[in-house]
GROMACS .gro file of C-alpha atoms in nm:
model
   95
    1MET     CA    1   0.000   0.000   0.000
    2PRO     CA    2   0.141   0.340  -0.090
    3SER     CA    3   0.178   0.617   0.165
    4LEU     CA    4   0.074   0.429   0.476
    5SER     CA    5   0.075   0.661   0.773
    6ARG     CA    6   0.217   0.559   1.109
    7PHE     CA    7   0.054   0.660   1.434
    8SER     CA    8   0.031   0.529   1.784
    9ALA     CA    9  -0.269   0.312   1.870
   10ILE     CA   10  -0.345   0.550   2.155
   11ALA     CA   11  -0.341   0.862   1.934
   12LEU     CA   12  -0.629   0.987   1.722
   13PRO     CA   13  -0.601   0.870   1.362
   14PRO     CA   14  -0.477   1.140   1.121
   15LEU     CA   15  -0.793   1.094   0.912
   16SER     CA   16  -1.123   1.122   1.098
   17ALA     CA   17  -1.400   0.864   1.068
   18ARG     CA   18  -1.629   1.132   0.917
   19LYS     CA   19  -1.373   1.216   0.645
   20CYS     CA   20  -1.325   0.843   0.579
   21ILE     CA   21  -1.698   0.800   0.527
   22ASP     CA   22  -1.712   1.099   0.291
   23LEU     CA   23  -1.417   0.979   0.081
   24ALA     CA   24  -1.537   0.618   0.067
   25THR     CA   25  -1.892   0.723  -0.026
   26THR     CA   26  -1.761   0.940  -0.310
   27MET     CA   27  -1.561   0.646  -0.446
   28ARG     CA   28  -1.857   0.407  -0.400
   29LYS     CA   29  -2.077   0.632  -0.612
   30LYS     CA   30  -1.816   0.618  -0.892
   31ILE     CA   31  -1.810   0.237  -0.884
   32VAL     CA   32  -2.168   0.126  -0.810
   33VAL     CA   33  -2.492   0.321  -0.824
   34ASP     CA   34  -2.833   0.280  -0.673
   35LYS     CA   35  -3.093   0.127  -0.906
   36ASP     CA   36  -3.466   0.073  -0.873
   37GLU     CA   37  -3.417  -0.268  -0.718
   38TRP     CA   38  -3.093  -0.210  -0.523
   39LYS     CA   39  -2.995   0.064  -0.279
   40TRP     CA   40  -2.639   0.086  -0.145
   41SER     CA   41  -2.565   0.183   0.215
   42LEU     CA   42  -2.264   0.206   0.442
   43GLU     CA   43  -2.274  -0.086   0.685
   44SER     CA   44  -1.955  -0.022   0.880
   45ILE     CA   45  -1.613   0.134   0.894
   46SER     CA   46  -1.321  -0.023   1.073
   47LEU     CA   47  -0.981   0.102   1.177
   48VAL     CA   48  -0.743  -0.177   1.078
   49ASN     CA   49  -0.383  -0.223   1.200
   50LEU     CA   50  -0.158  -0.352   0.924
   51GLY     CA   51   0.134  -0.388   1.164
   52SER     CA   52   0.429  -0.162   1.246
   53ALA     CA   53   0.188   0.114   1.354
   54LYS     CA   54   0.047   0.134   0.999
   55TRP     CA   55  -0.329   0.179   0.990
   56VAL     CA   56  -0.606   0.209   0.730
   57TRP     CA   57  -0.980   0.253   0.737
   58ILE     CA   58  -1.198  -0.013   0.573
   59ALA     CA   59  -1.544   0.102   0.461
   60ASN     CA   60  -1.798  -0.174   0.400
   61PHE     CA   61  -2.099  -0.103   0.176
   62GLU     CA   62  -2.387  -0.343   0.102
   63ALA     CA   63  -2.669  -0.334  -0.151
   64HIS     CA   64  -3.019  -0.390  -0.015
   65ILE     CA   65  -3.310  -0.510  -0.227
   66GLU     CA   66  -3.580  -0.246  -0.263
   67ASN     CA   67  -3.828  -0.417  -0.495
   68GLY     CA   68  -3.892  -0.787  -0.531
   69ALA     CA   69  -3.700  -1.067  -0.368
   70ALA     CA   70  -3.345  -1.194  -0.378
   71THR     CA   71  -3.164  -1.499  -0.251
   72GLY     CA   72  -2.804  -1.543  -0.149
   73ILE     CA   73  -2.551  -1.298  -0.022
   74PRO     CA   74  -2.623  -0.935  -0.117
   75PRO     CA   75  -2.363  -0.751  -0.327
   76ASN     CA   76  -2.101  -0.574  -0.118
   77LEU     CA   77  -1.806  -0.344  -0.166
   78LYS     CA   78  -1.514  -0.295   0.069
   79LEU     CA   79  -1.296   0.013   0.019
   80VAL     CA   80  -0.960   0.091   0.177
   81VAL     CA   81  -0.909   0.452   0.284
   82LEU     CA   82  -0.550   0.551   0.361
   83MET     CA   83  -0.473   0.795   0.640
   84ASN     CA   84  -0.362   1.055   0.385
   85GLY     CA   85  -0.712   1.056   0.235
   86VAL     CA   86  -0.635   0.842  -0.071
   87VAL     CA   87  -0.890   0.577  -0.168
   88PRO     CA   88  -0.705   0.333  -0.396
   89ASP     CA   89  -0.898   0.190  -0.690
   90PRO     CA   90  -1.042  -0.142  -0.572
   91LYS     CA   91  -0.957  -0.474  -0.737
   92ALA     CA   92  -1.241  -0.714  -0.817
   93PHE     CA   93  -1.210  -1.083  -0.732
   94ASP     CA   94  -1.436  -1.383  -0.691
   95ASP     CA   95  -1.472  -1.540  -0.348
   0.00000   0.00000   0.00000
């Protein structure tokens, strides 16, 4: 990961949770959009320690069915937000 910031676990993160949500939501809207049957929402954000005092935010979005019925796991999108405010382009993969 480029430009990972270091900070003590007892200090406040250099990027606030509110700013993380704003940045991740902007990127989410570039990647996936709401449709008549699906609405995307932020489910959670997590502060994740990558070791050596390097931290990132992870924003987790899920699509919720609005009309009709669906089976299986709903679509989701996890975005990494670096402490310098960069949201790297996500990579798609199959589980």
